[in-house]
Tab-separated table of C-alpha atoms and ligand atoms in Angstrom:
chain	number	residue	atom	x	y	z
A	232	MET	CA	13.534	-40.432	47.386
A	233	LYS	CA	16.513	-42.668	46.723
A	234	ASN	CA	19.811	-41.126	47.788
A	235	ILE	CA	22.216	-40.977	44.816
A	236	PRO	CA	25.923	-41.054	45.726
A	237	VAL	CA	27.950	-38.841	43.384
A	238	VAL	CA	30.829	-36.423	42.966
A	239	MET	CA	29.666	-33.630	40.700
A	240	VAL	CA	32.120	-31.343	38.903
A	241	ILE	CA	30.725	-28.054	37.640
A	242	PHE	CA	32.878	-26.341	35.006
A	243	GLY	CA	31.803	-22.727	35.367
A	244	GLY	CA	31.203	-22.927	39.136
A	245	SER	CA	31.598	-19.158	39.601
A	246	GLY	CA	29.228	-18.310	36.754
A	247	ASP	CA	25.767	-16.891	36.503
A	248	LEU	CA	24.041	-20.146	35.506
A	249	ALA	CA	25.502	-22.011	38.482
A	250	HIS	CA	24.480	-19.217	40.836
A	251	ARG	CA	20.971	-18.558	39.557
A	252	LYS	CA	19.909	-22.052	38.575
A	253	LEU	CA	22.171	-24.955	39.563
A	254	TYR	CA	22.876	-24.207	43.235
A	255	PRO	CA	19.232	-23.498	44.161
A	256	ALA	CA	18.115	-26.597	42.206
A	257	LEU	CA	20.713	-28.795	43.916
A	258	TYR	CA	19.604	-27.468	47.284
A	259	ASN	CA	15.988	-28.423	46.564
A	260	LEU	CA	17.065	-31.909	45.522
A	261	TYR	CA	19.113	-32.157	48.726
A	262	GLU	CA	16.050	-31.142	50.731
A	263	GLN	CA	14.099	-33.921	49.020
A	264	GLY	CA	16.844	-36.425	49.859
A	265	LEU	CA	17.895	-37.239	46.288
A	266	ILE	CA	21.417	-36.201	47.118
A	267	HIS	CA	22.193	-36.204	50.790
A	268	ASP	CA	25.134	-37.582	52.719
A	269	ASN	CA	27.079	-39.181	49.888
A	270	PHE	CA	27.696	-36.315	47.559
A	271	ALA	CA	30.242	-33.607	46.899
A	272	VAL	CA	30.218	-30.761	44.395
A	273	ILE	CA	33.437	-29.347	42.993
A	274	GLY	CA	33.030	-25.902	41.491
A	275	THR	CA	35.774	-24.971	39.058
A	276	ALA	CA	36.532	-21.715	37.254
A	277	ARG	CA	39.504	-19.459	36.678
A	278	ARG	CA	38.908	-17.154	39.640
A	279	PRO	CA	41.045	-17.844	42.720
A	280	TRP	CA	38.178	-18.638	45.115
A	281	SER	CA	38.502	-20.721	48.294
A	282	HIS	CA	36.169	-23.526	49.394
A	283	GLU	CA	34.772	-21.128	51.985
A	284	TYR	CA	34.084	-18.442	49.418
A	285	LEU	CA	32.284	-20.863	47.109
A	286	ARG	CA	30.194	-22.053	50.072
A	287	SER	CA	29.216	-18.468	50.886
A	288	GLN	CA	28.227	-17.946	47.237
A	289	VAL	CA	26.112	-21.102	47.237
A	290	SER	CA	24.478	-19.980	50.476
A	291	ASP	CA	23.707	-16.566	48.917
A	292	ALA	CA	22.211	-18.269	45.867
A	293	ILE	CA	19.880	-20.292	48.110
A	294	HIS	CA	18.805	-17.267	50.146
A	295	GLU	CA	18.144	-15.277	46.967
A	296	THR	CA	15.755	-17.916	45.641
A	297	HIS	CA	14.014	-19.160	48.791
A	298	ASP	CA	11.742	-17.187	51.109
A	299	LYS	CA	12.538	-19.224	54.186
A	300	VAL	CA	15.368	-21.659	54.818
A	301	ASP	CA	16.659	-23.691	57.729
A	302	GLU	CA	20.124	-22.204	58.287
A	303	ASN	CA	21.497	-25.502	59.632
A	304	GLU	CA	20.351	-27.297	56.502
A	305	VAL	CA	22.013	-24.662	54.319
A	306	LYS	CA	25.218	-25.043	56.292
A	307	ASN	CA	25.178	-28.833	56.009
A	308	PHE	CA	24.458	-28.575	52.315
A	309	THR	CA	27.173	-26.045	51.507
A	310	SER	CA	29.736	-28.071	53.482
A	311	HIS	CA	29.639	-30.543	50.562
A	312	PHE	CA	31.006	-27.865	48.165
A	313	TYR	CA	34.664	-27.549	47.173
A	314	TYR	CA	36.356	-25.121	44.871
A	315	GLN	CA	39.238	-25.618	42.517
A	316	SER	CA	40.716	-22.780	40.522
A	317	HIS	CA	41.059	-24.247	37.071
A	318	ASP	CA	42.410	-23.291	33.680
A	319	VAL	CA	40.618	-25.530	31.193
A	320	THR	CA	43.697	-25.857	28.996
A	321	ASN	CA	46.118	-26.807	31.790
A	322	VAL	CA	46.808	-30.559	32.033
A	323	GLU	CA	48.097	-30.331	35.614
A	324	HIS	CA	44.854	-28.764	36.738
A	325	TYR	CA	42.969	-31.829	35.531
A	326	GLU	CA	45.359	-34.019	37.532
A	327	THR	CA	44.583	-31.973	40.652
A	328	LEU	CA	40.884	-32.135	39.887
A	329	LYS	CA	41.050	-35.882	39.478
A	330	LYS	CA	42.827	-36.276	42.822
A	331	LEU	CA	40.308	-34.009	44.565
A	332	ALA	CA	37.402	-35.973	43.068
A	333	GLN	CA	38.954	-39.261	44.220
A	334	ASP	CA	39.549	-37.962	47.763
A	335	LEU	CA	36.009	-36.639	47.998
A	336	ASP	CA	34.664	-39.877	46.598
A	337	GLU	CA	36.361	-41.739	49.418
A	338	HIS	CA	35.366	-39.210	52.057
A	339	TYR	CA	31.690	-39.215	51.082
A	340	ASN	CA	31.525	-42.804	49.850
A	341	ALA	CA	30.308	-41.656	46.418
A	342	GLN	CA	30.894	-45.121	44.903
A	343	GLY	CA	32.929	-43.925	41.945
A	344	ASN	CA	29.991	-42.027	40.436
A	345	ARG	CA	30.830	-38.849	38.520
A	346	LEU	CA	28.670	-36.150	37.039
A	347	PHE	CA	30.334	-33.465	34.933
A	348	TYR	CA	28.410	-30.288	34.160
A	349	MET	CA	29.528	-27.943	31.367
A	350	ALA	CA	28.184	-24.599	32.512
A	351	MET	CA	30.784	-22.328	30.956
A	352	ALA	CA	31.429	-20.640	27.605
A	353	PRO	CA	30.659	-23.211	24.884
A	354	ARG	CA	33.983	-22.670	23.129
A	355	PHE	CA	35.599	-24.662	25.970
A	356	PHE	CA	33.280	-27.691	25.854
A	357	GLY	CA	35.450	-29.635	23.412
A	358	THR	CA	38.699	-28.928	25.281
A	359	ILE	CA	37.204	-30.001	28.599
A	360	ALA	CA	35.741	-33.180	27.095
A	361	THR	CA	39.114	-34.072	25.587
A	362	HIS	CA	40.897	-33.567	28.905
A	363	ILE	CA	38.304	-35.588	30.823
A	364	ASN	CA	39.242	-38.417	28.485
A	365	ASP	CA	43.011	-37.896	28.303
A	366	GLN	CA	43.496	-37.348	32.035
A	367	HIS	CA	41.032	-40.146	32.931
A	368	LEU	CA	38.741	-38.097	35.112
A	369	THR	CA	35.916	-40.593	35.002
A	370	GLY	CA	35.214	-42.791	38.022
A	371	ASN	CA	34.491	-46.495	38.261
A	372	GLY	CA	30.751	-46.059	38.927
A	373	PHE	CA	28.410	-44.182	36.588
A	374	ASN	CA	29.841	-41.351	34.498
A	375	ARG	CA	27.450	-38.762	33.101
A	376	ILE	CA	27.924	-35.410	31.462
A	377	VAL	CA	25.506	-32.520	31.124
A	378	VAL	CA	26.165	-30.149	28.238
A	379	GLU	CA	24.559	-26.734	28.032
A	380	LYS	CA	23.557	-25.172	24.753
A	381	PRO	CA	24.697	-24.262	22.188
A	382	PHE	CA	25.941	-27.701	21.151
A	383	GLY	CA	28.075	-26.509	18.227
A	384	ARG	CA	27.301	-23.619	15.888
A	385	ASP	CA	26.564	-25.733	12.825
A	386	LEU	CA	26.434	-29.429	11.976
A	387	ALA	CA	30.199	-29.730	11.383
A	388	SER	CA	31.209	-28.195	14.723
A	389	ALA	CA	28.464	-30.128	16.556
A	390	GLU	CA	29.833	-33.350	15.050
A	391	GLU	CA	33.339	-32.460	16.175
A	392	LEU	CA	32.154	-31.701	19.712
A	393	ASN	CA	30.171	-34.914	19.787
A	394	LYS	CA	33.269	-36.849	18.801
A	395	GLN	CA	35.216	-35.263	21.655
A	396	ILE	CA	32.501	-36.077	24.180
A	397	THR	CA	31.800	-39.615	23.007
A	398	ALA	CA	35.480	-40.467	23.507
A	399	SER	CA	34.656	-40.713	27.233
A	400	PHE	CA	30.879	-40.956	27.432
A	401	LYS	CA	28.293	-43.266	25.914
A	402	GLU	CA	25.330	-41.614	24.168
A	403	ASP	CA	23.042	-42.703	27.036
A	404	ASP	CA	25.295	-40.862	29.503
A	405	ILE	CA	25.305	-37.559	27.603
A	406	PHE	CA	22.579	-35.180	28.753
A	407	ARG	CA	22.288	-32.312	26.257
A	408	ILE	CA	20.173	-29.907	28.201
A	409	ASP	CA	17.415	-27.711	26.807
A	410	HIS	CA	15.664	-25.898	29.637
A	411	TYR	CA	12.432	-25.664	27.614
A	412	LEU	CA	12.004	-29.403	28.102
A	413	GLY	CA	11.829	-28.768	31.850
A	414	LYS	CA	8.872	-26.394	31.518
A	415	GLU	CA	5.556	-27.574	32.940
A	416	MET	CA	3.383	-27.012	29.880
A	417	ILE	CA	5.962	-28.464	27.515
A	418	GLN	CA	5.962	-31.600	29.644
A	419	ASN	CA	2.171	-31.480	29.365
A	420	ILE	CA	2.143	-31.847	25.555
A	421	ILE	CA	2.495	-35.646	25.557
A	422	PRO	CA	-0.300	-36.228	28.118
A	423	LEU	CA	-2.523	-33.688	26.368
A	424	ARG	CA	-2.053	-35.260	22.944
A	425	PHE	CA	-2.167	-38.912	23.848
A	426	SER	CA	-4.532	-39.224	26.803
A	427	ASN	CA	-7.536	-37.279	25.524
A	428	TRP	CA	-9.839	-38.938	23.022
A	429	ILE	CA	-10.741	-35.592	21.512
A	430	PHE	CA	-7.152	-34.610	20.739
A	431	LYS	CA	-5.729	-38.055	20.121
A	432	ASN	CA	-8.201	-38.529	17.295
A	433	SER	CA	-8.089	-35.086	15.790
A	434	TRP	CA	-4.330	-34.464	15.956
A	435	ASN	CA	-3.673	-35.269	12.314
A	436	LYS	CA	-3.462	-33.805	8.839
A	437	GLU	CA	-7.147	-34.499	8.189
A	438	ASN	CA	-8.152	-32.100	10.966
A	439	ILE	CA	-5.320	-29.638	11.541
A	440	LYS	CA	-4.865	-26.716	9.180
A	441	ASN	CA	-1.630	-25.427	10.651
A	442	ILE	CA	0.389	-25.200	13.854
A	443	GLN	CA	1.978	-22.000	15.127
A	444	VAL	CA	4.713	-21.632	17.724
A	445	THR	CA	5.569	-18.196	19.074
A	446	LEU	CA	8.407	-17.551	21.513
A	447	ALA	CA	8.326	-13.801	22.035
A	448	GLU	CA	10.507	-11.914	24.473
A	449	ARG	CA	10.048	-8.431	25.853
A	450	LEU	CA	13.763	-8.027	26.577
A	451	GLY	CA	16.509	-7.224	24.072
A	452	VAL	CA	19.963	-8.813	24.073
A	453	GLU	CA	20.983	-6.703	27.081
A	454	ALA	CA	24.599	-7.393	28.124
A	455	ARG	CA	24.878	-10.478	25.865
A	456	GLY	CA	25.623	-8.629	22.615
A	457	GLY	CA	29.032	-10.312	22.256
A	458	TYR	CA	27.581	-13.823	22.456
A	459	TYR	CA	24.520	-12.919	20.422
A	460	GLU	CA	26.612	-11.650	17.515
A	461	THR	CA	27.979	-15.180	17.139
A	462	SER	CA	24.551	-16.716	17.358
A	463	GLY	CA	21.392	-14.840	16.288
A	464	ALA	CA	17.803	-15.913	16.885
A	465	LEU	CA	18.004	-18.947	14.613
A	466	ARG	CA	20.837	-20.585	16.532
A	467	ASP	CA	19.858	-19.163	19.933
A	468	MET	CA	16.172	-20.149	19.950
A	469	VAL	CA	15.116	-22.101	16.842
A	470	GLN	CA	17.818	-24.775	16.643
A	471	ASN	CA	16.953	-25.926	20.151
A	472	HIS	CA	13.827	-24.623	21.923
A	473	ILE	CA	11.544	-24.140	18.913
A	474	PHE	CA	12.544	-27.423	17.345
A	475	GLN	CA	12.064	-29.343	20.582
A	476	VAL	CA	8.562	-27.902	20.951
A	477	ILE	CA	7.730	-28.662	17.316
A	478	THR	CA	9.024	-32.222	17.704
A	479	LEU	CA	6.706	-32.853	20.650
A	480	LEU	CA	3.792	-31.426	18.677
A	481	ALA	CA	4.406	-33.481	15.540
A	482	MET	CA	5.844	-36.824	16.672
A	483	PRO	CA	3.857	-40.058	16.453
A	484	GLU	CA	2.611	-41.686	19.633
A	485	PRO	CA	5.521	-43.474	21.336
A	486	GLU	CA	5.166	-47.146	22.189
A	487	SER	CA	5.541	-46.344	25.888
A	488	LEU	CA	6.605	-43.486	28.132
A	489	LYS	CA	10.107	-44.928	28.504
A	490	ASP	CA	12.824	-42.502	27.418
A	491	ASN	CA	14.030	-44.802	24.636
A	492	ASP	CA	10.570	-45.098	23.133
A	493	ILE	CA	10.033	-41.352	23.250
A	494	HIS	CA	13.366	-40.752	21.504
A	495	LYS	CA	12.486	-43.422	18.944
A	496	ALA	CA	9.239	-41.633	18.102
A	497	LYS	CA	11.042	-38.287	17.877
A	498	GLN	CA	13.723	-39.708	15.632
A	499	GLU	CA	11.191	-41.329	13.335
A	500	LEU	CA	9.602	-37.932	12.847
A	501	LEU	CA	12.863	-36.025	12.451
A	502	ASP	CA	14.194	-38.419	9.857
A	503	SER	CA	11.359	-37.129	7.689
A	504	LEU	CA	12.103	-33.431	8.286
A	505	ILE	CA	11.959	-31.549	4.993
A	506	ILE	CA	14.981	-29.327	4.410
A	507	PRO	CA	13.769	-26.279	2.479
A	508	ASN	CA	15.496	-25.125	-0.717
A	509	GLU	CA	16.606	-21.551	-1.406
A	510	GLU	CA	13.393	-20.577	-3.117
A	511	GLU	CA	11.290	-21.884	-0.229
A	512	ILE	CA	13.546	-20.094	2.229
A	513	LYS	CA	12.991	-16.796	0.395
A	514	LYS	CA	9.237	-17.319	0.480
A	515	HIS	CA	8.658	-18.721	3.936
A	516	PHE	CA	11.419	-17.377	6.155
A	517	VAL	CA	11.994	-13.906	7.559
A	518	ARG	CA	14.827	-12.490	9.606
A	519	GLY	CA	14.647	-9.172	11.424
A	520	GLN	CA	16.387	-6.822	13.813
A	521	TYR	CA	14.853	-4.501	16.379
A	522	ALA	CA	15.571	-0.943	15.388
A	523	GLY	CA	13.852	1.745	17.398
A	524	SER	CA	14.399	5.420	16.793
A	525	ASP	CA	15.443	5.703	20.405
A	526	THR	CA	19.032	4.406	20.312
A	527	THR	CA	18.579	2.253	23.404
A	528	PHE	CA	16.301	-0.094	21.521
A	529	ALA	CA	18.275	-0.500	18.326
A	530	TYR	CA	20.151	-3.811	18.148
A	531	LYS	CA	22.987	-2.264	16.166
A	532	LYS	CA	23.558	0.212	18.991
A	533	GLU	CA	23.740	-2.409	21.735
A	534	PRO	CA	27.099	-2.906	23.509
A	535	ASN	CA	29.466	-5.288	21.673
A	536	VAL	CA	27.308	-5.317	18.549
A	537	ASP	CA	28.711	-4.368	15.148
A	538	GLU	CA	26.999	-1.252	13.786
A	539	ASN	CA	26.596	-3.056	10.452
A	540	SER	CA	25.569	-6.330	12.038
A	541	THR	CA	23.499	-8.765	9.997
A	542	THR	CA	22.697	-10.876	13.067
A	543	GLU	CA	18.965	-11.485	13.360
A	544	THR	CA	17.096	-10.820	16.610
A	545	PHE	CA	13.926	-12.182	15.025
A	546	ALA	CA	13.309	-15.258	12.914
A	547	ALA	CA	10.146	-16.747	11.481
A	548	GLY	CA	9.718	-19.714	9.195
A	549	LEU	CA	7.987	-22.878	8.123
A	550	VAL	CA	8.695	-26.470	9.139
A	551	LYS	CA	7.212	-29.568	7.505
A	552	PHE	CA	7.580	-33.290	7.871
A	553	LYS	CA	7.027	-36.034	5.333
A	554	LYS	CA	5.818	-38.505	7.954
A	555	GLY	CA	3.959	-38.568	11.238
A	556	PRO	CA	0.415	-37.612	12.198
A	557	VAL	CA	0.777	-34.070	10.882
A	558	ALA	CA	2.774	-34.899	7.747
A	559	ASP	CA	2.589	-31.989	5.271
A	560	VAL	CA	0.801	-29.738	7.762
A	561	PRO	CA	2.546	-26.351	7.835
A	562	ILE	CA	4.146	-25.615	11.192
A	563	TYR	CA	4.998	-21.929	11.470
A	564	PHE	CA	7.325	-20.509	14.075
A	565	ARG	CA	8.513	-17.090	15.090
A	566	THR	CA	10.758	-15.854	17.840
A	567	GLY	CA	12.192	-12.481	18.604
A	568	LYS	CA	13.513	-10.038	21.144
A	569	GLU	CA	11.871	-6.697	22.006
A	570	PHE	CA	8.300	-7.847	21.427
A	571	LYS	CA	5.345	-6.161	23.048
A	572	GLU	CA	5.330	-8.799	25.790
A	573	LYS	CA	6.910	-12.018	26.919
A	574	LYS	CA	4.671	-14.680	25.445
A	575	ASN	CA	5.413	-18.308	24.733
A	576	ARG	CA	2.484	-19.981	23.068
A	577	ILE	CA	1.408	-22.698	20.696
A	578	ASP	CA	-1.703	-22.448	18.525
A	579	ILE	CA	-3.139	-25.556	16.906
A	580	VAL	CA	-5.474	-24.282	14.206
A	581	PHE	CA	-8.151	-26.776	13.168
A	582	LYS	CA	-9.723	-26.845	9.726
A	583	ASN	CA	-12.976	-25.101	8.911
A	584	CYS	CA	-16.046	-27.275	8.960
A	585	HIS	CA	-19.078	-26.952	6.724
A	586	SER	CA	-21.569	-25.072	8.816
A	587	LEU	CA	-25.213	-24.224	8.527
A	588	TYR	CA	-24.056	-20.782	9.554
A	589	GLY	CA	-21.902	-20.362	6.486
A	590	GLN	CA	-18.259	-19.433	6.903
A	591	VAL	CA	-17.173	-20.024	10.510
A	592	LYS	CA	-13.959	-19.301	12.345
A	593	HIS	CA	-11.395	-22.010	13.012
A	594	ASP	CA	-11.365	-23.854	16.308
A	595	VAL	CA	-8.019	-23.213	17.934
A	596	LEU	CA	-6.276	-25.010	20.760
A	597	THR	CA	-3.856	-22.639	22.472
A	598	ILE	CA	-1.206	-23.708	24.941
A	599	GLU	CA	0.467	-20.836	26.779
A	600	PHE	CA	3.552	-21.785	28.706
A	601	ASP	CA	5.264	-18.583	29.727
A	602	PRO	CA	4.799	-16.407	31.712
A	603	THR	CA	1.371	-17.966	32.385
A	604	SER	CA	0.373	-21.609	31.977
A	605	SER	CA	-2.967	-22.345	30.386
A	606	ILE	CA	-4.804	-24.407	27.793
A	607	THR	CA	-7.592	-22.708	25.865
A	608	LEU	CA	-9.942	-24.125	23.291
A	609	THR	CA	-11.497	-21.412	21.161
A	610	ILE	CA	-14.797	-22.579	19.671
A	611	ASN	CA	-17.868	-21.165	17.939
A	612	GLY	CA	-21.044	-20.598	19.918
A	613	LYS	CA	-24.336	-18.822	19.450
A	614	LYS	CA	-24.554	-15.082	19.959
A	615	ILE	CA	-26.788	-14.303	22.924
A	616	THR	CA	-28.663	-11.626	21.065
A	617	GLY	CA	-28.818	-11.164	17.326
A	618	GLU	CA	-28.033	-13.767	14.733
A	619	GLY	CA	-24.990	-15.828	14.016
A	620	LEU	CA	-22.030	-17.030	16.000
A	621	ARG	CA	-19.374	-15.682	18.277
A	622	GLN	CA	-16.120	-17.200	19.475
A	623	GLU	CA	-15.942	-18.538	23.012
A	624	ASN	CA	-12.952	-19.642	25.057
A	625	LEU	CA	-12.838	-22.730	27.226
A	626	THR	CA	-9.811	-22.121	29.411
A	627	TYR	CA	-7.968	-24.088	32.004
A	628	ALA	CA	-5.427	-21.786	33.610
A	629	PHE	CA	-3.080	-22.730	36.415
A	630	SER	CA	-3.871	-20.970	39.681
A	631	LYS	CA	-1.209	-19.092	41.616
A	632	GLU	CA	-1.095	-21.973	44.113
A	633	GLU	CA	-0.563	-24.506	41.328
A	634	MET	CA	2.121	-22.342	39.733
A	635	ALA	CA	3.892	-22.188	43.096
A	636	GLN	CA	4.097	-25.998	43.143
A	637	VAL	CA	5.793	-26.179	39.752
A	638	PRO	CA	9.494	-26.935	40.237
A	639	ASP	CA	12.013	-24.876	38.298
A	640	GLY	CA	13.025	-26.454	34.977
A	641	TYR	CA	16.615	-26.945	36.116
A	642	GLU	CA	15.529	-28.746	39.261
A	643	ARG	CA	13.444	-31.135	37.177
A	644	LEU	CA	16.167	-31.740	34.649
A	645	LEU	CA	18.932	-32.212	37.223
A	646	HIS	CA	16.704	-34.671	39.021
A	647	ASP	CA	16.355	-36.603	35.759
A	648	VAL	CA	20.125	-36.671	35.275
A	649	PHE	CA	20.615	-38.103	38.778
A	650	VAL	CA	18.001	-40.811	38.211
A	651	ASN	CA	19.281	-41.460	34.667
A	652	ASP	CA	16.096	-40.512	32.810
A	653	SER	CA	16.976	-38.989	29.446
A	654	THR	CA	13.386	-38.361	28.271
A	655	ASN	CA	13.747	-34.599	28.371
A	656	PHE	CA	17.205	-34.285	26.850
A	657	THR	CA	18.307	-34.061	23.249
A	658	HIS	CA	19.759	-37.143	21.632
A	659	TRP	CA	22.473	-36.823	19.022
A	660	GLY	CA	20.318	-38.079	16.154
A	661	GLU	CA	17.739	-35.361	16.845
A	662	LEU	CA	20.325	-32.636	17.150
A	663	LYS	CA	21.848	-33.650	13.842
A	664	ARG	CA	18.528	-33.138	12.058
A	665	TYR	CA	18.006	-29.753	13.725
A	666	TRP	CA	21.426	-28.596	12.561
A	667	GLN	CA	20.846	-29.816	9.001
A	668	PHE	CA	17.774	-27.620	8.851
A	669	ILE	CA	19.414	-24.588	10.485
A	670	ASP	CA	22.505	-24.894	8.269
A	671	ALA	CA	20.301	-24.682	5.162
A	672	ILE	CA	18.751	-21.415	6.355
A	673	GLU	CA	22.050	-19.968	7.574
A	674	ASP	CA	23.734	-20.831	4.247
A	675	ALA	CA	20.965	-19.175	2.237
A	676	TRP	CA	21.102	-16.047	4.389
A	677	GLN	CA	24.897	-15.991	4.239
A	678	LYS	CA	24.744	-16.102	0.445
A	679	GLU	CA	22.398	-13.110	0.458
A	680	ASN	CA	24.793	-11.249	2.765
A	681	GLU	CA	27.720	-11.970	0.453
A	682	LYS	CA	25.822	-10.671	-2.550
A	683	GLY	CA	24.995	-7.520	-0.581
A	684	GLN	CA	21.338	-8.561	-0.643
A	685	ALA	CA	20.772	-9.189	3.053
A	686	ASN	CA	17.083	-8.800	3.591
A	687	ILE	CA	16.834	-8.053	7.296
A	688	ALA	CA	13.487	-6.569	8.254
A	689	GLN	CA	13.885	-3.732	10.730
A	690	TYR	CA	11.127	-3.725	13.345
A	691	PRO	CA	10.098	-1.287	16.037
A	692	PRO	CA	10.546	-2.468	19.623
A	693	TYR	CA	7.588	-3.437	21.805
A	694	ARG	CA	5.286	-4.466	18.974
A	695	MET	CA	4.826	-7.787	17.202
A	696	GLY	CA	8.085	-8.051	15.235
A	697	PRO	CA	8.443	-7.291	11.524
A	698	LYS	CA	5.273	-7.111	9.422
A	699	GLU	CA	7.094	-9.195	6.774
A	700	ALA	CA	6.415	-12.200	9.031
A	701	ASN	CA	2.757	-11.931	8.016
A	702	ASN	CA	3.699	-13.039	4.506
A	703	ILE	CA	5.339	-16.375	5.219
A	704	PHE	CA	2.144	-18.415	4.980
A	705	GLU	CA	1.510	-20.990	2.282
A	706	SER	CA	-2.067	-19.906	1.733
A	707	PRO	CA	-3.833	-16.520	1.896
A	708	THR	CA	-6.369	-18.052	4.304
A	709	GLU	CA	-3.665	-18.416	6.959
A	710	HIS	CA	-2.549	-15.780	9.448
A	711	TRP	CA	-1.000	-15.541	12.916
A	712	ILE	CA	-3.567	-16.336	15.570
A	713	TYR	CA	-1.668	-14.420	18.237
A	714	GLU	CA	-1.475	-10.836	16.994
B	893	LIG	C1	17.996	-18.958	26.133
B	893	LIG	C2	18.492	-17.953	25.123
B	893	LIG	O1	18.294	-20.259	25.723
B	893	LIG	O2	16.589	-18.829	26.277
B	893	LIG	C3	18.114	-16.536	25.530
B	893	LIG	O3	19.901	-18.043	25.020
B	893	LIG	C4	16.623	-16.450	25.799
B	893	LIG	O4	18.487	-15.602	24.539
B	893	LIG	C5	16.161	-17.552	26.742
B	893	LIG	O5	16.353	-15.176	26.375
B	893	LIG	C6	14.657	-17.595	26.866
B	893	LIG	O6	14.289	-18.520	27.850
B	893	LIG	P1	12.950	-18.366	28.656
B	893	LIG	O7	12.892	-19.568	29.551
B	893	LIG	O8	13.043	-17.071	29.422
B	893	LIG	O9	11.826	-18.313	27.661
């Protein structure tokens, strides 16, 4: 692998994301030689850590995620880490940071390349971006920035943040990260759709009845009640992960696999996204909250959650496009906390065919991508005894050995940032469309709240979410495939 010289600055270097995801991923990339001798990482955060303490934390993070490591390698790797205690609003701190980055650049011959990673509370993203610009933190090589979600909390704030970031970075150098795009089966959607005759030719409105995306979680909000109150399922899961998955399922075939062509195809689709009106939102969207009788499982009883909260922990709805291969095909989604199990899956429901056997069940293509990875085609076949048909599954499931080879999403995505491949990141034009859609739903729900008519379905934990989500379909012949 080509060795990429770089000085990387992680804002939020003492945080959970850096510890659990970034440090182990960077170590793996170091092991593969993508970053090796010519790199330095500066971790910044408020805490008064020393370089040595950061290095011990990075070493712990590697040991926690790897069964066996070469201790010398870990030591060499962590020696490239430096810590700077940093208040994101303090101009002088940026001056110090700039000087440290320049010294390290010289020391490691990083060729003026800079990578900034925003891994801290999103309310600071704009401030940091502004200071990077005002205090000239960029180098004279490449300058890239990785921004964690959420990118804004509505279209207006996302636009403002984008303005702050684009003051120093070109669109091509901004990597808005969505970890779902690093997942194996999500990366498998394009090959599945466009390199199989059977799917390439049937993936259209003539053949598909509807598409269903379910992102179900077994866990509740846990210790994140404070953040979640400002977000809710729509902003936390739909605006980013669900929409990215839907985009991959509905976009036209790109001209090539180059990142620009993939983004072009996505944008073409998203420019035809239909924004639902209030009546449609009432009919086809549901919000819910988990509310068990046992207080532990009631959202309103979670720490840092308002006892009258109207924040949704479940959202279901309908997405449609005017253009693209599945124009006008209903795409249903649902996501929620405290479901019966963790299950991320996509169901492509094909239309009924005329059959000599009378009414037959739909063929369904199911892609499961968490916690297991599999592709299943459910078809009709003859009953062994007796008359008529039964449903059969043709399944390709990843073995344990294959699963073990799958790199973590963050490792994949960081790799792509280093090699400047933006295929699996969100471009501004896409994000804008997502926010337009989310804003319409949020506004409609907000209006209901203000009129005292908030319709928030309460659902029992560890089941399938609110039963109201069974009524969002356009036609009575439609239902959730995963029940
Ligand atoms: C995050 C959300 O983006 O995705 C969390 O903020 C959610 O609320 C998580 O739990 C789910 O990710 P995954 O990879 O576990 O499905």
